[in-house]
């Protein structure tokens, strides 16, 4: 369908320009005008897709983090490790480490944006991890009586905490420690 290719082209150009501007200048300096100039896409076309710069940043966050981070290969440790290494790389090696704190502040003050972020980024990512844990329950690797919401909050909490405050490194050692802690938390009582 010819119209869809044009939309894809616009989306790709705008997201790439936004990412570059976030990398160059940070969240506070980002504007739809700057994105329009950098991408070569007119402002009305951008506003038809994203009603504000904050919505556009949510789209970039979704693009950089991905919304399906946790594959279910049947090896819970390997699946969690791969997912968390991907998260660490996105937070460490992209502008997300500088964008996330400002975006979180905006989410606090804008319920509609918060709902958009949760449905676009947070819930899809969380559901892939929940599916992997449910699958591991079926294999007997995970206690079926765990508080799944608590475990899901725990999986990446230390990584997000370090990304928000920048007080300690985001690295493979953190991933390994996080995975080990989660596996101890979910282990069946008889193992």
mmCIF file of C-alpha atoms in Angstrom:
data_model
loop_
_atom_site.group_PDB
_atom_site.id
_atom_site.type_symbol
_atom_site.label_atom_id
_atom_site.label_comp_id
_atom_site.label_asym_id
_atom_site.label_seq_id
_atom_site.Cartn_x
_atom_site.Cartn_y
_atom_site.Cartn_z
ATOM 1 C CA UNK A 1 0.000 0.000 0.000
ATOM 2 C CA UNK A 2 1.756 3.193 -1.155
ATOM 3 C CA UNK A 3 0.516 5.424 1.710
ATOM 4 C CA UNK A 4 1.890 3.111 4.388
ATOM 5 C CA UNK A 5 5.448 3.276 3.004
ATOM 6 C CA UNK A 6 5.291 7.069 3.272
ATOM 7 C CA UNK A 7 4.125 6.824 6.903
ATOM 8 C CA UNK A 8 6.939 4.409 7.712
ATOM 9 C CA UNK A 9 9.447 6.755 6.106
ATOM 10 C CA UNK A 10 8.158 9.659 8.178
ATOM 11 C CA UNK A 11 8.179 7.652 11.397
ATOM 12 C CA UNK A 12 11.728 6.428 10.801
ATOM 13 C CA UNK A 13 13.007 9.910 9.926
ATOM 14 C CA UNK A 14 11.340 11.584 12.913
ATOM 15 C CA UNK A 15 12.436 8.943 15.432
ATOM 16 C CA UNK A 16 16.015 9.029 14.121
ATOM 17 C CA UNK A 17 16.135 12.824 14.271
ATOM 18 C CA UNK A 18 14.674 12.820 17.778
ATOM 19 C CA UNK A 19 17.223 10.286 18.963
ATOM 20 C CA UNK A 20 20.083 12.331 17.462
ATOM 21 C CA UNK A 21 18.810 15.529 19.087
ATOM 22 C CA UNK A 22 18.406 13.806 22.438
ATOM 23 C CA UNK A 23 21.958 12.527 22.114
ATOM 24 C CA UNK A 24 23.308 15.933 21.092
ATOM 25 C CA UNK A 25 21.324 18.275 23.327
ATOM 26 C CA UNK A 26 19.315 16.280 25.863
ATOM 27 C CA UNK A 27 15.657 16.212 26.777
ATOM 28 C CA UNK A 28 15.180 19.803 27.953
ATOM 29 C CA UNK A 29 16.430 21.288 24.677
ATOM 30 C CA UNK A 30 14.340 19.027 22.445
ATOM 31 C CA UNK A 31 11.584 20.719 20.450
ATOM 32 C CA UNK A 32 9.255 19.625 17.682
ATOM 33 C CA UNK A 33 10.697 22.470 15.585
ATOM 34 C CA UNK A 34 14.212 21.089 15.949
ATOM 35 C CA UNK A 35 12.959 17.588 15.102
ATOM 36 C CA UNK A 36 11.200 18.960 12.014
ATOM 37 C CA UNK A 37 14.345 20.739 10.873
ATOM 38 C CA UNK A 38 16.624 17.758 11.501
ATOM 39 C CA UNK A 39 14.255 15.186 9.945
ATOM 40 C CA UNK A 40 13.033 17.279 7.014
ATOM 41 C CA UNK A 41 9.452 16.437 8.029
ATOM 42 C CA UNK A 42 6.936 19.259 8.475
ATOM 43 C CA UNK A 43 5.608 19.942 11.966
ATOM 44 C CA UNK A 44 1.969 19.098 11.136
ATOM 45 C CA UNK A 45 3.028 15.602 10.014
ATOM 46 C CA UNK A 46 4.884 15.134 13.303
ATOM 47 C CA UNK A 47 1.986 16.425 15.402
ATOM 48 C CA UNK A 48 -0.433 14.076 13.600
ATOM 49 C CA UNK A 49 1.588 11.158 14.972
ATOM 50 C CA UNK A 50 2.735 12.549 18.339
ATOM 51 C CA UNK A 51 0.727 15.262 20.125
ATOM 52 C CA UNK A 52 3.742 16.570 22.060
ATOM 53 C CA UNK A 53 7.498 16.258 22.360
ATOM 54 C CA UNK A 54 6.954 14.072 25.430
ATOM 55 C CA UNK A 55 4.862 11.605 23.390
ATOM 56 C CA UNK A 56 7.596 11.590 20.778
ATOM 57 C CA UNK A 57 10.179 10.830 23.465
ATOM 58 C CA UNK A 58 8.020 7.910 24.680
ATOM 59 C CA UNK A 59 8.121 6.563 21.109
ATOM 60 C CA UNK A 60 11.927 6.867 21.091
ATOM 61 C CA UNK A 61 12.140 5.123 24.468
ATOM 62 C CA UNK A 62 9.973 2.286 23.118
ATOM 63 C CA UNK A 63 12.177 2.100 20.035
ATOM 64 C CA UNK A 64 15.432 2.042 22.018
ATOM 65 C CA UNK A 65 14.268 -0.350 24.734
ATOM 66 C CA UNK A 66 12.088 -2.534 22.553
ATOM 67 C CA UNK A 67 8.749 -3.789 23.751
ATOM 68 C CA UNK A 68 9.534 -7.528 23.620
ATOM 69 C CA UNK A 69 12.714 -7.843 25.637
ATOM 70 C CA UNK A 70 12.387 -11.295 27.128
ATOM 71 C CA UNK A 71 12.502 -14.298 24.815
ATOM 72 C CA UNK A 72 11.234 -17.634 26.108
ATOM 73 C CA UNK A 73 13.876 -20.178 25.112
ATOM 74 C CA UNK A 74 13.144 -22.539 28.007
ATOM 75 C CA UNK A 75 16.223 -21.447 29.970
ATOM 76 C CA UNK A 76 15.035 -18.940 32.574
ATOM 77 C CA UNK A 77 18.516 -17.776 33.603
ATOM 78 C CA UNK A 78 19.599 -17.235 29.999
ATOM 79 C CA UNK A 79 16.342 -15.474 29.094
ATOM 80 C CA UNK A 80 16.497 -13.065 32.043
ATOM 81 C CA UNK A 81 20.207 -12.438 31.503
ATOM 82 C CA UNK A 82 19.717 -11.606 27.818
ATOM 83 C CA UNK A 83 16.789 -9.309 28.580
ATOM 84 C CA UNK A 84 18.619 -7.431 31.331
ATOM 85 C CA UNK A 85 21.825 -7.117 29.293
ATOM 86 C CA UNK A 86 19.734 -5.563 26.540
ATOM 87 C CA UNK A 87 18.197 -3.156 29.048
ATOM 88 C CA UNK A 88 21.603 -2.204 30.464
ATOM 89 C CA UNK A 89 22.994 -1.601 26.967
ATOM 90 C CA UNK A 90 20.039 0.612 26.049
ATOM 91 C CA UNK A 91 20.322 2.631 29.242
ATOM 92 C CA UNK A 92 24.117 2.876 29.129
ATOM 93 C CA UNK A 93 24.870 3.239 25.421
ATOM 94 C CA UNK A 94 22.073 5.524 24.210
ATOM 95 C CA UNK A 95 20.714 8.901 25.357
ATOM 96 C CA UNK A 96 18.239 7.086 27.620
ATOM 97 C CA UNK A 97 20.446 7.537 30.679
ATOM 98 C CA UNK A 98 19.893 11.296 30.361
ATOM 99 C CA UNK A 99 16.313 11.154 29.067
ATOM 100 C CA UNK A 100 14.749 8.766 31.560
ATOM 101 C CA UNK A 101 14.962 10.940 34.701
ATOM 102 C CA UNK A 102 13.324 13.913 32.948
ATOM 103 C CA UNK A 103 10.687 11.720 31.342
ATOM 104 C CA UNK A 104 9.833 10.116 34.687
ATOM 105 C CA UNK A 105 9.329 13.612 36.138
ATOM 106 C CA UNK A 106 6.957 14.448 33.280
ATOM 107 C CA UNK A 107 5.054 11.185 33.796
ATOM 108 C CA UNK A 108 4.404 12.192 37.386
ATOM 109 C CA UNK A 109 2.708 15.434 36.370
ATOM 110 C CA UNK A 110 0.793 14.240 33.310
ATOM 111 C CA UNK A 111 -1.651 11.345 33.874
ATOM 112 C CA UNK A 112 -2.422 10.979 30.156
ATOM 113 C CA UNK A 113 1.273 10.773 29.273
ATOM 114 C CA UNK A 114 1.802 8.300 32.114
ATOM 115 C CA UNK A 115 -1.005 6.092 30.781
ATOM 116 C CA UNK A 116 0.503 6.344 27.295
ATOM 117 C CA UNK A 117 3.959 5.377 28.585
ATOM 118 C CA UNK A 118 2.585 2.454 30.579
ATOM 119 C CA UNK A 119 0.617 1.078 27.619
ATOM 120 C CA UNK A 120 3.342 1.733 25.030
ATOM 121 C CA UNK A 121 6.533 0.784 26.879
ATOM 122 C CA UNK A 122 6.067 -0.541 30.396
ATOM 123 C CA UNK A 123 3.217 -3.057 30.085
ATOM 124 C CA UNK A 124 4.359 -4.777 26.856
ATOM 125 C CA UNK A 125 7.883 -5.235 28.257
ATOM 126 C CA UNK A 126 6.534 -6.448 31.590
ATOM 127 C CA UNK A 127 4.170 -8.926 29.931
ATOM 128 C CA UNK A 128 6.978 -10.625 27.988
ATOM 129 C CA UNK A 129 8.841 -11.210 31.250
ATOM 130 C CA UNK A 130 5.639 -12.416 32.942
ATOM 131 C CA UNK A 131 5.141 -14.923 30.130
ATOM 132 C CA UNK A 132 8.675 -16.268 30.585
ATOM 133 C CA UNK A 133 8.113 -16.649 34.338
ATOM 134 C CA UNK A 134 4.764 -18.396 33.762
ATOM 135 C CA UNK A 135 6.440 -20.754 31.323
ATOM 136 C CA UNK A 136 9.142 -21.504 33.915
ATOM 137 C CA UNK A 137 6.367 -22.196 36.451
ATOM 138 C CA UNK A 138 5.010 -24.806 34.066
ATOM 139 C CA UNK A 139 8.446 -26.435 33.940
ATOM 140 C CA UNK A 140 8.692 -26.431 37.740
ATOM 141 C CA UNK A 141 11.553 -23.881 37.843
ATOM 142 C CA UNK A 142 9.466 -21.183 39.527
ATOM 143 C CA UNK A 143 7.263 -21.449 42.603
ATOM 144 C CA UNK A 144 3.674 -21.093 41.324
ATOM 145 C CA UNK A 145 2.711 -19.230 44.519
ATOM 146 C CA UNK A 146 5.094 -16.298 44.003
ATOM 147 C CA UNK A 147 3.754 -12.758 43.987
ATOM 148 C CA UNK A 148 4.259 -12.288 40.245
ATOM 149 C CA UNK A 149 3.853 -8.506 40.340
ATOM 150 C CA UNK A 150 6.512 -8.209 43.059
ATOM 151 C CA UNK A 151 8.902 -10.413 41.093
ATOM 152 C CA UNK A 152 8.296 -8.418 37.907
ATOM 153 C CA UNK A 153 9.058 -5.199 39.797
ATOM 154 C CA UNK A 154 12.198 -6.793 41.203
ATOM 155 C CA UNK A 155 13.620 -8.086 37.904
ATOM 156 C CA UNK A 156 14.936 -4.745 36.648
ATOM 157 C CA UNK A 157 14.539 -2.491 39.696
ATOM 158 C CA UNK A 158 18.252 -2.184 40.471
ATOM 159 C CA UNK A 159 19.040 -1.409 36.846
ATOM 160 C CA UNK A 160 16.467 1.379 36.648
ATOM 161 C CA UNK A 161 17.565 2.687 40.038
ATOM 162 C CA UNK A 162 21.164 2.995 38.862
ATOM 163 C CA UNK A 163 20.049 4.513 35.554
ATOM 164 C CA UNK A 164 17.992 7.151 37.346
ATOM 165 C CA UNK A 165 20.630 8.111 39.912
ATOM 166 C CA UNK A 166 23.895 7.233 38.140
ATOM 167 C CA UNK A 167 25.619 6.431 41.407
ATOM 168 C CA UNK A 168 27.088 3.074 40.337
ATOM 169 C CA UNK A 169 27.871 1.478 36.977
ATOM 170 C CA UNK A 170 25.438 -0.272 34.678
ATOM 171 C CA UNK A 171 27.350 -3.413 33.735
ATOM 172 C CA UNK A 172 27.249 -7.183 33.352
ATOM 173 C CA UNK A 173 28.046 -7.683 37.042
ATOM 174 C CA UNK A 174 24.826 -5.860 37.912
ATOM 175 C CA UNK A 175 22.895 -8.034 35.455
ATOM 176 C CA UNK A 176 24.336 -11.228 36.933
ATOM 177 C CA UNK A 177 23.592 -10.106 40.505
ATOM 178 C CA UNK A 178 20.038 -9.122 39.532
ATOM 179 C CA UNK A 179 19.347 -12.430 37.806
ATOM 180 C CA UNK A 180 20.787 -14.388 40.742
ATOM 181 C CA UNK A 181 18.588 -12.456 43.188
ATOM 182 C CA UNK A 182 15.463 -13.045 41.115
ATOM 183 C CA UNK A 183 16.205 -16.751 40.716
ATOM 184 C CA UNK A 184 16.616 -17.100 44.501
ATOM 185 C CA UNK A 185 13.340 -15.262 44.965
ATOM 186 C CA UNK A 186 11.335 -17.481 42.608
ATOM 187 C CA UNK A 187 12.910 -20.862 43.392
ATOM 188 C CA UNK A 188 10.393 -23.518 44.459
ATOM 189 C CA UNK A 189 10.579 -24.261 48.193
ATOM 190 C CA UNK A 190 11.465 -27.932 47.650
ATOM 191 C CA UNK A 191 14.588 -27.213 45.596
#
